[in-house]
């Protein structure tokens, strides 16, 4: 029996299969989840991923369980619409410092003079 050539094997792989392989999800960045999502969305663009459900499932499959436990309601009962957007918004809200917390951190780090 003859083996197929490399070129025929390449044709058998669909674009979506290649996209799934190509996504490199960076480690979740608790200190700045908005930047993390920007990095991830760049990966989606370069990998040709546009479907909301694919983006959602990529996050769920990639983020540590300790992070996902903070949004367990969205994980166990995903919304019907905008799954990725809602997950993204919630994670950013949970892990981003509020304006007040950022100001307090800044003031704590500044040494006051006499």
mmCIF file of C-alpha atoms in Angstrom:
data_model
loop_
_atom_site.group_PDB
_atom_site.id
_atom_site.type_symbol
_atom_site.label_atom_id
_atom_site.label_comp_id
_atom_site.label_asym_id
_atom_site.label_seq_id
_atom_site.Cartn_x
_atom_site.Cartn_y
_atom_site.Cartn_z
ATOM 1 C CA UNK A 1 0.000 0.000 0.000
ATOM 2 C CA UNK A 2 1.347 3.426 -0.881
ATOM 3 C CA UNK A 3 1.457 6.286 1.557
ATOM 4 C CA UNK A 4 -0.144 9.588 0.575
ATOM 5 C CA UNK A 5 2.202 12.402 -0.289
ATOM 6 C CA UNK A 6 2.708 15.314 2.083
ATOM 7 C CA UNK A 7 0.734 17.598 -0.213
ATOM 8 C CA UNK A 8 -2.348 15.362 -0.107
ATOM 9 C CA UNK A 9 -2.145 15.201 3.691
ATOM 10 C CA UNK A 10 -2.075 18.983 3.876
ATOM 11 C CA UNK A 11 -5.252 19.231 1.837
ATOM 12 C CA UNK A 12 -7.090 16.904 4.217
ATOM 13 C CA UNK A 13 -6.579 19.241 7.171
ATOM 14 C CA UNK A 14 -9.287 21.866 7.352
ATOM 15 C CA UNK A 15 -8.621 25.511 8.164
ATOM 16 C CA UNK A 16 -10.472 25.240 11.499
ATOM 17 C CA UNK A 17 -8.249 22.370 12.604
ATOM 18 C CA UNK A 18 -5.164 24.418 11.837
ATOM 19 C CA UNK A 19 -6.626 27.381 13.728
ATOM 20 C CA UNK A 20 -7.173 25.303 16.835
ATOM 21 C CA UNK A 21 -3.579 24.195 16.750
ATOM 22 C CA UNK A 22 -2.215 27.685 16.122
ATOM 23 C CA UNK A 23 -3.756 29.477 19.144
ATOM 24 C CA UNK A 24 -1.181 30.025 21.878
ATOM 25 C CA UNK A 25 -2.999 31.202 24.962
ATOM 26 C CA UNK A 26 -0.742 33.197 27.296
ATOM 27 C CA UNK A 27 -1.002 32.551 31.055
ATOM 28 C CA UNK A 28 -3.877 34.513 32.595
ATOM 29 C CA UNK A 29 -2.643 37.838 33.931
ATOM 30 C CA UNK A 30 -4.531 38.591 37.149
ATOM 31 C CA UNK A 31 -2.953 42.007 37.567
ATOM 32 C CA UNK A 32 -4.188 43.197 34.181
ATOM 33 C CA UNK A 33 -6.838 40.967 32.634
ATOM 34 C CA UNK A 34 -7.735 43.577 29.994
ATOM 35 C CA UNK A 35 -4.225 43.323 28.538
ATOM 36 C CA UNK A 36 -4.424 39.523 28.731
ATOM 37 C CA UNK A 37 -7.633 39.557 26.698
ATOM 38 C CA UNK A 38 -5.996 41.896 24.174
ATOM 39 C CA UNK A 39 -3.150 39.406 23.761
ATOM 40 C CA UNK A 40 -5.609 36.541 23.422
ATOM 41 C CA UNK A 41 -7.683 38.417 20.852
ATOM 42 C CA UNK A 42 -4.542 39.005 18.800
ATOM 43 C CA UNK A 43 -4.039 35.240 18.838
ATOM 44 C CA UNK A 44 -7.629 34.800 17.652
ATOM 45 C CA UNK A 45 -7.035 37.224 14.773
ATOM 46 C CA UNK A 46 -3.800 35.595 13.640
ATOM 47 C CA UNK A 47 -5.432 32.164 13.922
ATOM 48 C CA UNK A 48 -8.566 33.165 12.021
ATOM 49 C CA UNK A 49 -10.907 32.483 14.938
ATOM 50 C CA UNK A 50 -14.042 34.588 14.733
ATOM 51 C CA UNK A 51 -16.801 32.486 16.307
ATOM 52 C CA UNK A 52 -17.935 33.566 19.755
ATOM 53 C CA UNK A 53 -18.325 29.999 20.998
ATOM 54 C CA UNK A 54 -14.794 29.060 19.903
ATOM 55 C CA UNK A 55 -13.380 32.061 21.765
ATOM 56 C CA UNK A 56 -15.437 31.208 24.869
ATOM 57 C CA UNK A 57 -14.358 27.569 24.891
ATOM 58 C CA UNK A 58 -10.719 28.527 24.307
ATOM 59 C CA UNK A 59 -10.791 30.655 27.465
ATOM 60 C CA UNK A 60 -12.598 27.983 29.494
ATOM 61 C CA UNK A 61 -10.161 25.299 28.355
ATOM 62 C CA UNK A 62 -7.082 27.445 28.994
ATOM 63 C CA UNK A 63 -7.610 29.411 32.192
ATOM 64 C CA UNK A 64 -6.773 27.868 35.567
ATOM 65 C CA UNK A 65 -9.647 26.376 37.552
ATOM 66 C CA UNK A 66 -9.020 28.751 40.444
ATOM 67 C CA UNK A 67 -9.753 31.666 38.078
ATOM 68 C CA UNK A 68 -12.773 29.955 36.523
ATOM 69 C CA UNK A 69 -14.253 29.284 39.957
ATOM 70 C CA UNK A 70 -14.842 33.041 40.184
ATOM 71 C CA UNK A 71 -17.209 32.812 37.198
ATOM 72 C CA UNK A 72 -18.658 29.359 37.799
ATOM 73 C CA UNK A 73 -22.182 30.490 36.945
ATOM 74 C CA UNK A 74 -21.097 31.427 33.412
ATOM 75 C CA UNK A 75 -19.125 28.187 33.068
ATOM 76 C CA UNK A 76 -21.877 25.857 34.271
ATOM 77 C CA UNK A 77 -24.693 27.714 32.489
ATOM 78 C CA UNK A 78 -23.225 29.601 29.524
ATOM 79 C CA UNK A 79 -25.351 32.459 28.199
ATOM 80 C CA UNK A 80 -27.127 31.861 24.904
ATOM 81 C CA UNK A 81 -25.685 34.997 23.322
ATOM 82 C CA UNK A 82 -22.299 36.707 23.578
ATOM 83 C CA UNK A 83 -20.754 33.902 25.647
ATOM 84 C CA UNK A 84 -17.198 35.136 25.167
ATOM 85 C CA UNK A 85 -18.036 38.811 25.680
ATOM 86 C CA UNK A 86 -19.879 38.130 28.940
ATOM 87 C CA UNK A 87 -17.116 35.878 30.266
ATOM 88 C CA UNK A 88 -14.508 38.474 29.318
ATOM 89 C CA UNK A 89 -16.408 41.337 30.969
ATOM 90 C CA UNK A 90 -16.918 39.382 34.176
ATOM 91 C CA UNK A 91 -13.275 38.304 34.458
ATOM 92 C CA UNK A 92 -12.102 41.860 33.836
ATOM 93 C CA UNK A 93 -14.520 43.213 36.462
ATOM 94 C CA UNK A 94 -13.428 40.657 39.049
ATOM 95 C CA UNK A 95 -9.683 40.939 38.576
ATOM 96 C CA UNK A 96 -9.247 44.599 37.639
ATOM 97 C CA UNK A 97 -8.590 47.078 40.377
ATOM 98 C CA UNK A 98 -11.193 49.748 40.783
ATOM 99 C CA UNK A 99 -10.128 53.368 40.329
ATOM 100 C CA UNK A 100 -10.275 53.789 44.099
ATOM 101 C CA UNK A 101 -8.009 50.773 44.743
ATOM 102 C CA UNK A 102 -5.487 51.995 42.170
ATOM 103 C CA UNK A 103 -5.404 55.417 43.839
ATOM 104 C CA UNK A 104 -4.915 53.855 47.289
ATOM 105 C CA UNK A 105 -2.043 51.710 45.968
ATOM 106 C CA UNK A 106 -0.453 54.753 44.395
ATOM 107 C CA UNK A 107 -0.739 56.771 47.601
ATOM 108 C CA UNK A 108 0.664 53.906 49.686
ATOM 109 C CA UNK A 109 3.679 53.653 47.404
ATOM 110 C CA UNK A 110 4.445 57.374 47.592
ATOM 111 C CA UNK A 111 6.597 58.427 50.513
ATOM 112 C CA UNK A 112 5.373 61.677 51.974
ATOM 113 C CA UNK A 113 8.030 64.305 52.738
ATOM 114 C CA UNK A 114 8.254 66.475 55.869
#
